[in-house]
Every structure is written in C-alpha cells, then in structure tokens.
XYZ file of C-alpha atoms in Angstrom:
666
model
C -19.772 75.959 4.108
C -20.688 74.600 0.547
C -20.389 77.877 -0.884
C -16.768 78.717 0.429
C -15.779 75.498 -0.745
C -16.718 76.049 -4.038
C -15.599 79.785 -4.437
C -11.716 78.716 -3.196
C -11.653 76.007 -5.337
C -12.842 77.810 -8.330
C -10.225 80.579 -7.458
C -7.309 78.228 -7.160
C -8.160 76.932 -10.941
C -8.624 80.260 -12.350
C -5.909 82.063 -11.310
C -3.312 79.408 -12.690
C -1.322 80.732 -15.679
C -1.291 77.378 -17.371
C -4.173 74.985 -16.834
C -4.245 71.123 -17.515
C -6.915 70.052 -20.034
C -7.631 66.154 -19.719
C -8.234 63.988 -22.520
C -11.747 64.179 -24.082
C -12.907 60.392 -25.150
C -15.903 59.184 -26.726
C -16.359 55.316 -26.594
C -18.454 54.151 -29.882
C -19.900 50.459 -30.362
C -21.969 48.558 -33.125
C -23.624 45.015 -32.661
C -23.283 42.599 -35.730
C -25.884 39.960 -36.450
C -24.205 37.361 -34.825
C -24.456 39.457 -31.363
C -20.561 40.540 -31.554
C -20.018 43.700 -30.320
C -17.600 45.942 -32.622
C -16.503 48.521 -30.326
C -13.983 51.516 -30.312
C -12.621 54.665 -28.485
C -12.113 57.707 -30.142
C -9.954 60.269 -28.037
C -8.642 63.918 -28.254
C -5.369 63.921 -26.124
C -4.871 65.780 -22.763
C -2.822 69.128 -22.858
C -1.494 71.914 -20.947
C -2.645 75.459 -22.158
C -1.711 78.943 -21.251
C -4.434 81.254 -19.909
C -4.632 84.885 -21.645
C -7.259 86.289 -19.445
C -10.032 85.405 -16.830
C -13.685 86.710 -16.119
C -15.640 85.831 -13.350
C -19.471 84.858 -14.356
C -20.394 84.287 -10.451
C -19.571 82.706 -7.456
C -18.969 78.973 -8.969
C -18.159 80.050 -12.794
C -15.180 81.691 -14.480
C -14.316 81.951 -18.251
C -11.060 81.385 -19.461
C -9.409 83.054 -22.284
C -6.505 80.686 -23.804
C -3.677 81.873 -25.545
C -4.885 80.189 -28.935
C -8.122 82.060 -28.780
C -10.265 79.317 -27.042
C -12.650 79.783 -24.210
C -13.098 77.611 -21.365
C -16.156 78.092 -19.046
C -15.327 76.585 -15.724
C -17.581 75.693 -13.178
C -17.698 74.174 -9.524
C -20.643 72.037 -8.661
C -22.208 71.310 -5.244
C -25.542 69.003 -4.730
C -27.509 68.035 -2.049
C -28.606 64.374 -1.095
C -30.976 63.102 1.573
C -29.487 60.875 4.288
C -30.683 57.890 5.692
C -32.656 60.107 8.063
C -33.998 62.394 5.214
C -31.862 64.964 6.284
C -30.530 66.836 3.231
C -26.760 67.177 3.189
C -24.560 69.106 0.606
C -22.333 67.026 -1.300
C -19.437 68.936 -3.124
C -17.791 67.382 -6.494
C -14.263 68.288 -6.193
C -11.447 67.037 -7.258
C -12.564 63.474 -8.038
C -14.464 63.223 -4.397
C -18.039 63.232 -3.666
C -18.387 63.207 -0.359
C -20.408 65.231 2.664
C -17.528 65.938 4.634
C -15.942 68.053 2.170
C -18.221 70.928 2.834
C -16.655 70.728 6.068
C -13.031 71.211 5.092
C -11.108 74.527 5.841
C -9.570 76.956 2.965
C -6.087 75.049 3.665
C -7.407 71.550 3.234
C -9.207 72.346 -0.040
C -6.193 74.210 -1.570
C -3.722 71.510 -0.769
C -6.099 68.751 -2.827
C -6.641 71.012 -5.773
C -2.866 71.436 -6.429
C -2.565 68.222 -8.039
C -2.470 68.963 -11.756
C -5.967 67.961 -13.511
C -7.338 66.383 -10.597
C -11.166 66.220 -10.715
C -11.814 67.820 -13.957
C -14.279 66.429 -16.524
C -15.645 67.951 -19.708
C -19.389 68.626 -20.170
C -18.474 69.705 -23.878
C -15.403 70.050 -25.892
C -14.032 72.161 -28.997
C -13.610 68.325 -30.797
C -16.902 67.080 -30.195
C -18.070 67.462 -33.592
C -14.923 66.067 -34.990
C -14.847 63.013 -32.917
C -18.563 62.554 -34.186
C -17.574 62.421 -37.508
C -14.846 60.096 -36.891
C -17.177 57.553 -35.123
C -18.489 55.940 -38.455
C -15.125 55.453 -39.968
C -13.604 54.242 -36.688
C -16.810 51.631 -36.497
C -16.091 50.653 -40.348
C -12.570 49.967 -39.635
C -13.196 47.601 -36.723
C -15.895 45.806 -38.368
C -13.440 45.143 -41.043
C -10.622 43.838 -38.784
C -13.350 41.594 -37.366
C -14.920 40.363 -40.874
C -11.110 39.666 -42.093
C -11.794 41.194 -45.824
C -14.996 39.112 -46.302
C -17.227 40.728 -49.098
C -19.947 42.626 -47.300
C -22.713 41.330 -49.940
C -21.767 37.938 -48.901
C -23.173 38.757 -45.672
C -26.537 40.551 -46.357
C -29.584 38.898 -45.626
C -27.771 36.339 -43.139
C -28.968 35.681 -39.439
C -26.728 35.723 -36.490
C -25.627 32.060 -37.021
C -25.318 32.137 -40.442
C -23.591 35.479 -40.016
C -20.718 33.931 -37.866
C -20.361 30.481 -40.098
C -19.656 32.586 -43.253
C -17.363 34.840 -41.533
C -15.250 32.049 -40.268
C -15.603 29.961 -43.622
C -13.911 32.996 -45.281
C -11.480 33.249 -42.637
C -10.288 29.591 -42.939
C -9.873 29.695 -46.787
C -8.085 33.256 -46.654
C -5.693 31.726 -44.440
C -4.491 28.793 -46.324
C -4.416 30.843 -49.298
C -2.413 33.931 -47.982
C 0.186 31.546 -45.791
C 1.163 29.216 -48.709
C 2.395 26.747 -45.910
C 0.221 24.232 -44.005
C 0.923 22.000 -40.719
C -0.887 18.476 -41.116
C -1.238 16.155 -38.261
C 0.014 12.445 -38.065
C -2.421 9.791 -39.484
C -2.067 6.492 -37.871
C -3.998 2.911 -39.188
C -4.095 -0.279 -36.947
C -3.198 -3.025 -39.359
C -4.162 -6.705 -37.934
C -3.189 -10.136 -38.921
C -3.775 -13.451 -37.345
C -0.519 -15.624 -37.098
C 0.118 -19.303 -37.695
C 0.528 -19.811 -33.902
C -2.819 -18.550 -33.293
C -1.833 -15.216 -31.844
C -3.094 -12.129 -33.212
C -0.353 -9.442 -34.099
C -0.929 -5.674 -34.451
C 0.949 -2.940 -36.200
C 0.365 0.626 -36.850
C 0.761 2.150 -40.032
C 2.028 5.892 -39.752
C 2.486 8.764 -41.624
C 3.790 11.435 -39.237
C 2.674 15.243 -38.849
C 4.715 17.647 -41.051
C 4.914 21.062 -42.573
C 3.528 21.453 -46.459
C 4.261 23.905 -48.839
C 0.913 24.873 -50.869
C 1.234 26.051 -54.480
C -1.543 27.120 -57.158
C -3.703 27.439 -54.416
C -7.444 27.753 -56.063
C -10.463 28.349 -54.199
C -14.043 27.354 -54.606
C -12.775 25.811 -58.027
C -14.988 22.842 -59.589
C -13.663 19.382 -59.290
C -15.736 17.155 -61.100
C -19.101 17.027 -59.392
C -17.492 18.874 -56.684
C -16.472 22.319 -55.596
C -13.640 22.058 -53.024
C -13.095 25.214 -50.628
C -9.345 24.753 -51.643
C -7.539 22.996 -53.963
C -3.740 23.217 -54.313
C -0.648 21.389 -55.255
C 1.400 20.533 -52.239
C 4.858 19.198 -51.340
C 6.968 18.425 -48.151
C 8.708 20.821 -46.538
C 11.784 18.584 -45.978
C 12.191 18.179 -49.872
C 11.338 14.375 -49.509
C 8.728 12.843 -52.061
C 6.852 14.163 -55.061
C 4.566 16.937 -55.002
C 0.687 15.946 -55.240
C -2.753 17.239 -55.334
C -4.665 18.501 -51.905
C -8.341 19.369 -51.208
C -8.730 21.309 -48.315
C -12.170 21.413 -46.697
C -13.231 23.912 -44.535
C -16.126 22.548 -42.371
C -17.740 24.759 -40.159
C -21.261 23.434 -39.765
C -21.572 20.227 -42.863
C -18.699 17.740 -42.116
C -17.607 15.324 -44.884
C -19.470 12.359 -44.761
C -19.086 8.643 -45.873
C -20.664 9.460 -49.454
C -18.177 12.334 -50.311
C -15.559 10.431 -48.651
C -16.396 7.931 -51.099
C -16.264 10.457 -54.287
C -12.824 12.091 -53.153
C -11.519 8.536 -53.239
C -12.529 7.777 -56.803
C -11.074 11.345 -57.644
C -7.766 9.994 -56.511
C -7.018 13.284 -54.752
C -5.580 13.717 -51.320
C -8.091 15.656 -48.706
C -7.752 17.194 -45.330
C -10.780 18.619 -43.453
C -10.444 21.847 -41.326
C -13.289 21.197 -38.440
C -14.591 24.454 -37.066
C -15.910 22.607 -34.175
C -12.627 22.019 -32.700
C -11.828 25.738 -32.582
C -11.812 26.463 -28.595
C -12.563 29.959 -28.966
C -14.216 30.493 -32.555
C -16.035 33.658 -33.195
C -14.450 35.498 -30.203
C -11.137 36.053 -31.070
C -9.383 38.191 -33.551
C -9.090 36.789 -37.209
C -4.988 36.702 -36.873
C -5.806 34.402 -33.857
C -7.600 32.075 -36.098
C -5.441 32.451 -39.051
C -2.884 31.267 -36.669
C -4.777 27.997 -35.614
C -5.672 27.328 -38.986
C -2.180 27.194 -40.133
C -0.064 25.408 -37.350
C -2.495 23.819 -35.111
C -2.865 20.164 -36.302
C -5.802 19.188 -33.734
C -8.256 20.819 -35.625
C -7.372 18.826 -38.738
C -8.421 15.600 -39.927
C -7.329 13.631 -42.640
C -10.058 12.072 -45.022
C -7.599 10.501 -47.748
C -4.103 10.840 -46.780
C -1.788 10.598 -49.741
C 0.815 8.039 -48.296
C -0.926 6.214 -46.051
C -2.161 3.316 -48.264
C 1.519 2.768 -49.011
C 2.414 2.812 -45.354
C -0.495 0.338 -44.651
C 1.114 -1.972 -47.575
C 4.484 -1.955 -46.009
C 3.009 -2.641 -42.458
C 1.223 -5.841 -44.157
C 4.726 -6.991 -45.729
C 6.066 -6.856 -42.057
C 3.588 -8.532 -40.854
C 3.632 -11.312 -43.589
C 7.179 -11.611 -43.026
C 6.714 -12.069 -39.282
C 3.917 -14.761 -39.926
C 6.517 -16.636 -42.479
C 9.159 -16.557 -39.637
C 6.740 -17.977 -37.097
C 5.513 -20.641 -39.936
C 9.218 -21.658 -40.363
C 9.865 -21.978 -36.600
C 6.713 -23.916 -36.192
C 7.700 -26.344 -38.901
C 11.195 -26.739 -37.407
C 10.164 -27.067 -33.927
C 7.584 -29.561 -35.733
C 10.247 -31.490 -37.185
C 12.349 -31.596 -33.975
C 9.289 -32.858 -31.822
C 8.997 -35.950 -34.351
C 12.707 -36.737 -33.807
C 12.050 -36.231 -30.192
C 9.220 -38.501 -30.008
C 10.901 -41.257 -32.400
C 13.992 -41.249 -29.945
C 11.774 -41.468 -26.809
C 9.553 -44.480 -28.441
C 13.237 -46.257 -29.069
C 14.552 -45.591 -25.553
C 11.199 -46.705 -24.119
C 11.463 -50.055 -26.103
C 14.922 -50.487 -24.877
C 13.986 -49.816 -21.544
C 11.384 -52.246 -21.596
C 13.464 -54.993 -22.852
C 16.076 -54.261 -19.981
C 13.019 -54.183 -17.619
C 11.999 -57.593 -18.553
C 15.811 -58.994 -18.158
C 16.126 -57.441 -14.595
C 12.621 -58.434 -13.787
C 13.572 -62.155 -14.748
C 16.518 -61.969 -12.843
C 14.807 -60.733 -9.602
C 12.199 -63.043 -9.934
C 14.899 -65.630 -9.420
C 17.089 -64.217 -6.989
C 17.030 -64.730 -3.344
C 16.874 -62.193 -0.291
C 20.193 -61.835 0.302
C 20.963 -61.506 -3.722
C 18.003 -58.862 -3.956
C 19.653 -57.052 -1.028
C 23.250 -57.117 -2.682
C 22.021 -55.820 -5.692
C 19.872 -53.085 -3.995
C 22.651 -51.828 -2.124
C 25.180 -51.797 -5.120
C 22.417 -49.890 -7.358
C 22.028 -47.602 -4.192
C 25.919 -46.844 -3.688
C 25.595 -46.027 -7.606
C 22.982 -43.522 -7.310
C 24.690 -41.599 -4.102
C 27.766 -41.462 -6.258
C 25.732 -40.155 -9.257
C 26.463 -42.737 -11.545
C 24.432 -42.007 -14.801
C 23.966 -45.515 -15.729
C 21.462 -46.024 -13.221
C 19.993 -42.557 -13.062
C 19.351 -42.102 -16.950
C 21.230 -44.358 -18.666
C 20.318 -47.922 -19.643
C 19.942 -49.399 -16.108
C 17.834 -46.490 -15.106
C 14.863 -48.553 -14.289
C 17.186 -50.954 -11.946
C 16.540 -49.119 -8.968
C 12.870 -48.929 -9.086
C 12.620 -52.298 -10.138
C 14.499 -53.837 -6.933
C 12.966 -51.119 -4.336
C 9.014 -52.753 -5.681
C 10.481 -56.438 -5.242
C 11.773 -55.547 -1.772
C 8.471 -53.886 -0.444
C 6.409 -56.858 -1.835
C 8.867 -59.423 0.055
C 8.392 -56.978 3.108
C 11.831 -56.187 3.448
C 11.250 -52.544 3.254
C 8.132 -50.536 4.021
C 7.175 -47.396 1.844
C 9.642 -44.999 3.351
C 12.106 -44.897 0.665
C 12.965 -40.767 0.733
C 13.971 -41.403 4.392
C 15.886 -44.814 3.625
C 17.871 -44.025 0.753
C 18.805 -40.203 1.724
C 22.463 -39.589 1.625
C 22.432 -38.139 5.106
C 20.417 -41.460 6.731
C 21.090 -44.286 9.065
C 21.474 -46.760 6.079
C 24.395 -44.853 4.541
C 26.260 -44.457 8.034
C 25.738 -48.255 9.005
C 27.113 -49.164 5.244
C 30.008 -46.952 5.942
C 30.617 -48.488 9.535
C 30.723 -51.840 7.938
C 33.401 -51.092 5.106
C 35.519 -48.367 6.282
C 38.086 -48.743 9.311
C 36.658 -47.325 12.550
C 39.262 -44.947 13.596
C 38.865 -43.283 10.060
C 34.920 -43.163 10.155
C 34.672 -43.256 14.153
C 34.875 -39.744 14.879
C 32.083 -38.923 12.140
C 29.667 -41.540 13.436
C 30.378 -40.609 17.137
C 29.353 -37.090 16.118
C 26.434 -38.302 14.504
C 25.043 -40.415 17.803
C 25.663 -37.179 19.492
C 23.672 -35.139 17.314
C 21.071 -37.824 17.527
C 20.771 -37.785 21.066
C 20.768 -34.292 21.781
C 17.909 -33.969 18.600
C 20.013 -31.818 16.708
C 19.759 -32.277 12.904
C 19.387 -35.799 13.264
C 16.840 -38.256 13.958
C 16.648 -39.316 17.426
C 14.960 -42.415 16.529
C 17.838 -43.807 15.120
C 20.116 -43.201 18.164
C 19.799 -47.208 19.500
C 20.404 -48.974 16.295
C 23.694 -46.255 15.629
C 24.799 -47.326 19.294
C 24.375 -50.977 18.486
C 26.766 -50.648 15.166
C 29.233 -48.335 16.939
C 29.506 -51.120 20.165
C 30.610 -53.727 17.804
C 33.702 -51.589 16.602
C 34.138 -50.052 19.919
C 37.788 -51.681 20.378
C 38.933 -50.442 17.048
C 38.227 -46.419 17.775
C 40.663 -44.373 18.738
C 40.857 -43.695 22.765
C 39.335 -40.124 22.495
C 36.147 -41.588 20.359
C 36.188 -44.684 22.924
C 35.463 -42.391 26.023
C 32.614 -39.987 24.378
C 30.976 -43.078 22.617
C 30.734 -44.704 26.275
C 29.738 -40.969 27.985
C 27.042 -41.275 25.146
C 25.892 -44.645 25.481
C 25.478 -43.787 29.025
C 23.507 -40.650 28.574
C 21.185 -42.429 25.948
C 20.442 -45.580 28.310
C 19.000 -42.762 30.999
C 16.819 -41.142 28.387
C 15.639 -44.615 27.396
C 15.042 -45.791 31.115
C 13.424 -42.315 31.789
C 10.671 -43.195 28.881
C 11.485 -40.755 26.593
C 9.789 -41.739 23.515
C 11.427 -39.584 21.141
C 14.121 -42.183 21.096
C 11.952 -45.213 20.572
C 13.683 -47.367 17.964
C 11.670 -47.450 14.566
C 11.526 -51.201 13.800
C 10.176 -51.051 10.096
C 13.627 -51.619 8.514
C 14.749 -54.297 11.253
C 14.493 -57.115 8.582
C 16.495 -55.572 6.289
C 19.425 -54.295 8.534
C 19.314 -57.829 10.026
C 20.405 -58.999 6.868
C 22.525 -56.402 5.581
C 24.508 -56.248 9.035
C 24.618 -59.587 10.707
C 26.923 -58.210 13.575
C 23.941 -56.370 15.180
C 21.450 -58.683 14.220
C 20.854 -60.043 17.497
C 20.514 -56.215 19.004
C 18.334 -55.649 16.076
C 16.059 -58.820 17.331
C 16.166 -57.754 21.155
C 13.148 -55.671 22.325
C 15.332 -52.931 23.745
C 14.249 -49.842 22.771
C 11.013 -50.833 20.653
C 7.389 -49.940 21.399
C 6.934 -52.849 23.109
C 10.097 -52.304 25.434
C 8.580 -48.793 26.234
C 4.907 -50.482 27.036
C 6.786 -52.529 29.541
C 8.417 -49.898 30.912
C 5.164 -47.941 31.258
C 3.277 -51.074 32.849
C 6.309 -51.716 35.114
C 6.559 -48.188 36.312
C 2.400 -47.963 36.682
C 2.838 -51.031 39.106
C 5.642 -49.381 40.807
C 3.717 -46.094 41.456
C 0.546 -48.319 42.565
C 2.982 -49.795 44.881
C 4.361 -46.813 46.268
C 1.068 -45.127 46.681
C -0.373 -48.196 48.937
C 2.416 -48.105 50.984
C 1.965 -44.222 51.635
C -1.199 -44.818 52.415
C -0.444 -47.419 55.148
C 1.969 -44.947 56.499
C -0.600 -42.351 56.781
C -3.063 -44.537 58.357
C -0.376 -45.410 61.030
C 0.576 -41.877 61.680
C -3.366 -40.860 61.976
C -3.711 -43.326 64.614
C -0.901 -42.402 66.738
C -1.731 -38.823 66.407
C -5.428 -39.780 67.111
C -3.954 -41.499 70.146
C -1.515 -38.499 71.158
C -4.589 -36.116 71.254
C -6.811 -38.094 73.226
C -3.933 -38.767 75.716
C -3.483 -35.074 75.740
C -7.179 -34.322 75.767
C -7.538 -36.793 79.022
C -4.602 -34.767 80.857
C -6.067 -31.453 80.055
C -9.522 -32.723 81.690
C -7.886 -33.973 84.551
C -5.765 -30.864 85.295
C -9.137 -28.738 85.012
C -10.958 -30.999 87.258
C -8.080 -30.706 89.620
C -8.690 -26.847 89.765
C -12.227 -26.948 89.222
C -14.074 -25.077 92.293
C -10.722 -23.600 93.748
C -11.080 -20.257 91.917
C -13.589 -17.324 92.285
C -13.836 -13.997 90.439
C -13.040 -10.813 92.068
C -15.295 -7.967 91.776
C -13.749 -4.680 90.791
C -16.187 -1.801 92.025
C -13.734 1.032 90.443
C -13.758 -0.213 86.911
C -12.979 -3.566 85.258
C -9.288 -4.221 84.460
C -8.148 -4.097 80.475
C -7.064 -7.253 78.763
C -4.205 -5.290 76.980
C -2.657 -3.753 80.099
C -3.046 -7.266 81.854
C -1.095 -8.891 78.855
C 1.514 -5.982 79.253
C 2.007 -6.723 82.686
C 2.104 -10.321 83.162
C 3.018 -11.610 79.560
C 6.113 -12.933 80.778
C 5.118 -14.796 83.798
C 3.427 -17.651 82.144
C 3.362 -19.232 78.209
C 0.175 -21.370 76.768
C 0.808 -23.163 73.805
C -2.886 -23.205 72.388
C -3.457 -19.674 72.485
C -1.502 -15.927 73.015
C -1.833 -14.543 76.495
C -3.822 -11.587 75.150
C -6.698 -13.792 73.801
C -6.610 -15.552 77.184
C -7.371 -12.244 79.177
C -9.646 -11.252 76.927
C -11.976 -14.492 76.969
C -11.286 -14.504 80.953
C -12.657 -10.953 81.114
C -15.287 -11.600 78.952
C -16.659 -14.543 81.225
C -15.978 -12.553 84.279
C -18.315 -9.547 83.133
C -21.019 -11.843 82.295
C -20.496 -13.556 85.832
C -19.708 -17.095 84.441
C -17.721 -19.473 86.843
C -14.018 -19.687 86.494
C -14.367 -23.426 85.896
C -16.300 -22.632 82.786
C -14.226 -19.818 81.634
C -10.968 -22.484 81.801
C -12.959 -25.149 80.080
C -13.739 -22.838 77.366
C -10.152 -22.145 76.586
C -8.280 -24.368 73.936
C -5.859 -25.891 75.796
C -3.324 -28.911 74.284
C -1.434 -29.722 77.489
C -2.050 -29.892 81.179
C 0.720 -27.528 81.585
C -1.410 -24.849 79.919
C -3.982 -25.168 82.647
C -1.506 -24.429 85.421
C -0.149 -21.657 83.531
C -3.564 -20.405 82.941
C -4.449 -20.734 86.764
C -0.968 -18.600 87.373
C -2.115 -15.703 85.306
C -5.405 -15.376 86.535
C -3.624 -15.332 89.825
C -0.891 -12.893 88.870
C -3.421 -10.635 87.415
C -5.450 -10.922 90.471
C -8.610 -11.681 88.432
C -9.732 -14.581 90.761
C -9.207 -15.534 94.395
C -7.818 -19.113 95.344
C -10.158 -20.637 97.627
C -7.984 -23.484 98.623
C -5.573 -21.312 99.987
C -8.145 -19.528 102.534
C -9.097 -22.851 103.787
C-alpha cells in the first residue's frame, strides 16, 4: 500500500502543467563576544514554474524540465518505524503529514489531499543555494552593524563579553546625544529648612522643572582642564527663556560620578548631568534605536550632578523663608506688646476689685442677717436679668462674697447651683411674693403639678410650693383654685402613703423662713420632713404589728372551733359505725367477683358520700371482701366525715348486694 500511495502522489505532482515551488530559506547567526546572538534569514521567494517535459526515473522519482531550462528532481519518500510492540510500520511523508495511517489511504483520498498547491513540498537542494551562501557573510555583517550602532570595530578588539557590551552602550549614548541635538532633562528638587522664631521648623522645596534643552556646539571626548567629558556642549531652554550655558554630559555605564569628581565639576563652574545605564530596563537586549530614544526622552535615567539654576532657586527659597520668619517675628513682637497691655489692665482691674471687695467685706461684716439676705436677693435678681455690673463689672465679686458669708452664718448650704437656678424653687417663691397671684398663679399651679408628677420639676419642692400657694389661694382665679385644691389632695395622699420622693428638703428652711415670713410657721412644722416620714414609718410599723396580733388571735379561735367541730363529727361517725357493727356480712360470689366500675355505674345516684367518691368506696369495699376481712373493718377504713356518710355507705353496700343485713334476718 505504501508503494501505491507514493506512486499516486508523484504522478499527480508530475502531471501538473505548472508546479508551485516553495520559498527556499536559510537561517544564519553569529554570537558576539558579549553573548548576544546576531541572526538573520536569507530567502529565495516562492514561484509558479511552467513544466516543459517530464521523465520518470523510477516508481518514486521523476525529473521535470521547466520552461526556463532548469531541471527539477521530484521524489516521494516513505520510511519504516517501530511501534511500542516493536512491529515495523510504514510512515509516508506526504503533503505535510507523517502518519502510519497514510499507508492505508485509498487513491481518491491521497489525490484529494495533494490538490492543495505546494502542500508537503520541501527542498533538498535549490539552484540558488550557492548564492545564499555567498550572501551569508554580508547579511550577518549588516545585522552586526545595526546592533553595534556604528561604533568603530577597532574599539572592540580584544574586549571580553562585559567590556564589549559596556563599550557599545557607551558609544550609543554619546552618538544619540550628538545626532539628536535635543535632550530632555529631569526636574531637580532640594529641600530648604529654616528654624522659625516661634520654635517651629519650616521647610520648602527649591525646584527646577523638567524641560527640553536644545544642544549646540556638541563635542565628544574633549579635554576640560584635568577632565575629559563624554559630551560637552552649549545648551539652552527650548522655550527660549534664560541664557545658554555650558553643559557637560557623562554616560555612566559602570563608573559613576563620585564625590571627588563632583567637586571638580563644581570648581570648573559648569553644569553637569549624568546618564545612568543601570537605570535602563533592557540595556544590551534591545535595538540601538530604542536605546537612543531612551537617552533622548527618558528623564528617569538621568541624574543632575550640577544644575545650572538650582543654586538661584535655593537662594529664592531662602529669601521666602526669611520673609516668613520676619513676619512671624513681627507677629510675636506685636502679640508680646498686646500681652503686656492685657497684663497691665488685668493688674489694674485686680487692684480695683480688691479695693471694692474690701469695702463690700466691711459692710458684710457689720450687717445683720436680714440686711445680708436683702442684699443677696438684690444681687441674685441682677444676675438673673444679666446686669453686667454684678457679672463682670465693678461689683462682680459681690455675689460670691455674700454667698460665702451666708454659708458661714449657716443660712444656706453648699448647694448654690440648685438654689440659684433660674427655674428653681427660690425664684418661684420670689415671684409669688412680689407679683399678683392672678398673673403668676397659673404658672405656679403648673409647676406644682409638674413637681407632683415628677415631670421636669423636683418633687422634693412640692410641699414648700404648696405652702406658698396656699397663703395666696384666695387671690387666685377660680380655675386655678380648683386645680390647686385637687393637687393639694393628691400631694397629701402621696405623702401620707409614705412616698419619699416628696420628702421636703430642709437645708434652706432657715433662708426661706427669713425671706418669706408668711410661710415661716409651715416651714417650721414637721410636715413632709425626714422626721415626719420617720414617725409615719414607726406608726405604720406599730399598726402592722397590731394587725398581726389581732389576726393571730382570730386564727387561734378559728383553729379551736374547727378542732372542736372535727372532734364532734368524728364522735358522731364513730357512733354511727358502732350502731351498724355486727349487722352486715359479706356475700359470696361463686361465679365471679363483681366489678367496682359496674357497681358504680349502677348505684352511683342512689346515695352520696362527702368524704370520698362512690367509685373509690366500691373499690376499697371489694378489696376488703376479697381479703375476707369483716365489713366493720372495711367501714372503719373509709374516710367518712359525717354520720350520714355511714348510713349512705351501708345503703350502697346493700343496693350492690355485696352484704347481707343480719339484723333484718333476726
């Protein structure tokens, strides 16, 4: 089958009038000293060639004579391989397919596959092979020149791999600068610090932006003093701003500019920028054109050594920081003067207040308690209305002095904030004392209601407020009077019930009694005080103890009477049992014992028992009958409560025919 397949494939190809000749390619390469592989591919293009004649050589070869006189030997090959079981299998190389199955194809399938032009053709030898070999050296030379970027070959003689790469990169960098004539440079920023008069540390960055420079008079490897820069030129900004300047450009491949060389460059008074090859991401592995683009436009690979304008920017920044420091210094001096003036005025005010306090204290020390309280109320009212004289003015210390004296004389306790509150009890009492009841009564009654209900008012003030309103009850409006009377009743009930949240706070009783004589007697009473509540608790405890003793006596009497009744009933039950003793006898049931449940169903309504149910009675009676115990013992075992239960039980036994009445037989 392999032979047939080859013959058919060859016949189809040879009998074509025009044959497709695939391209002839030849890959070539050479390794440079740095390890880089320079490669190219030489090619003779594919073509369609008319066939003049054909001659068969054998079953798998034929010679075609082309119209241009060239001869083409065509061969179809097959070879044998061993499979996993070491069996020989024919493999036919046909139209790009190598597979043992080809040998099993029929003629139509082989011809169908070979109708694709040029499919499966490969050259063993081409008419142009000698020409391709002659072009090999020139092609490699061209690729090598492209990689080297025009660097003179004599520079590379005798260099090892690393030196070779560094020299090429160094040359490419310098040539890119010289050819382009334009050069992007990075921004440069220097932080400038200054200590400020207020002790803070200020910092500002002196910055020159990134920009495009235009390069002129570019010279390579020209001596400058004791230095030989890679590139030296005249540079100016592309935007036209500023003057041109000398610029030194160093291509740093392995040796970077150190501190000593930096100092030399500064002494030479020339700007300098360094191109660092170590910042190239792909140096030595990309075409020269890409390296040249990086050198020209990428600012990240460049480093300023000496910037032409940074010193001037640093000076400007320092001048701005100096101006900021002067401004802070002037502000501090102005603030110091203001502080001195404030301290002077504060001292004068302190001395004035001390004199005023001495005068006030002399008056306080010599006044009686009523005069002291009148002065206190006057100052307190002024503070409520916001009079500046008593708050921050010349009498600002009067209030405090009066309060201290009242505390010393024990007219008040140390509860100033509560007592002097604008919504407190003292202010309400003063309003009731000074204003007509019909104008303040509604408000006061509302405050009393809130206090009693413990809603936004202190319930401890309820009783004192009730005392004050009661003195002016006749002056109230009728609606206020009705509400006040109801609130008084409610409050007295709550106090009488022992609710301690209404207990009167007596700390300010002496003050209230002196300020409001109309309620002095009420204030002096015990009503609502802690002593009043204590007495109520004692009285209640005594009443509870009395009620307990009375209840105990009643329980004892009831217990005695109950015991007597139980003894009487037990005696009556015993008498009834004694009366029927010996009169009853169990009957025998030779054909089966009666069922208590059936007996209950039949005779339940014929008699009633108070101490136990009829069903339980029948169960217990049947139990004694089966044990052949006497009827008398069975009746005594029942829990009868009355003598009627005994008669009912006898009736139930007789109705059920569990017993025989011996007395009736006699």
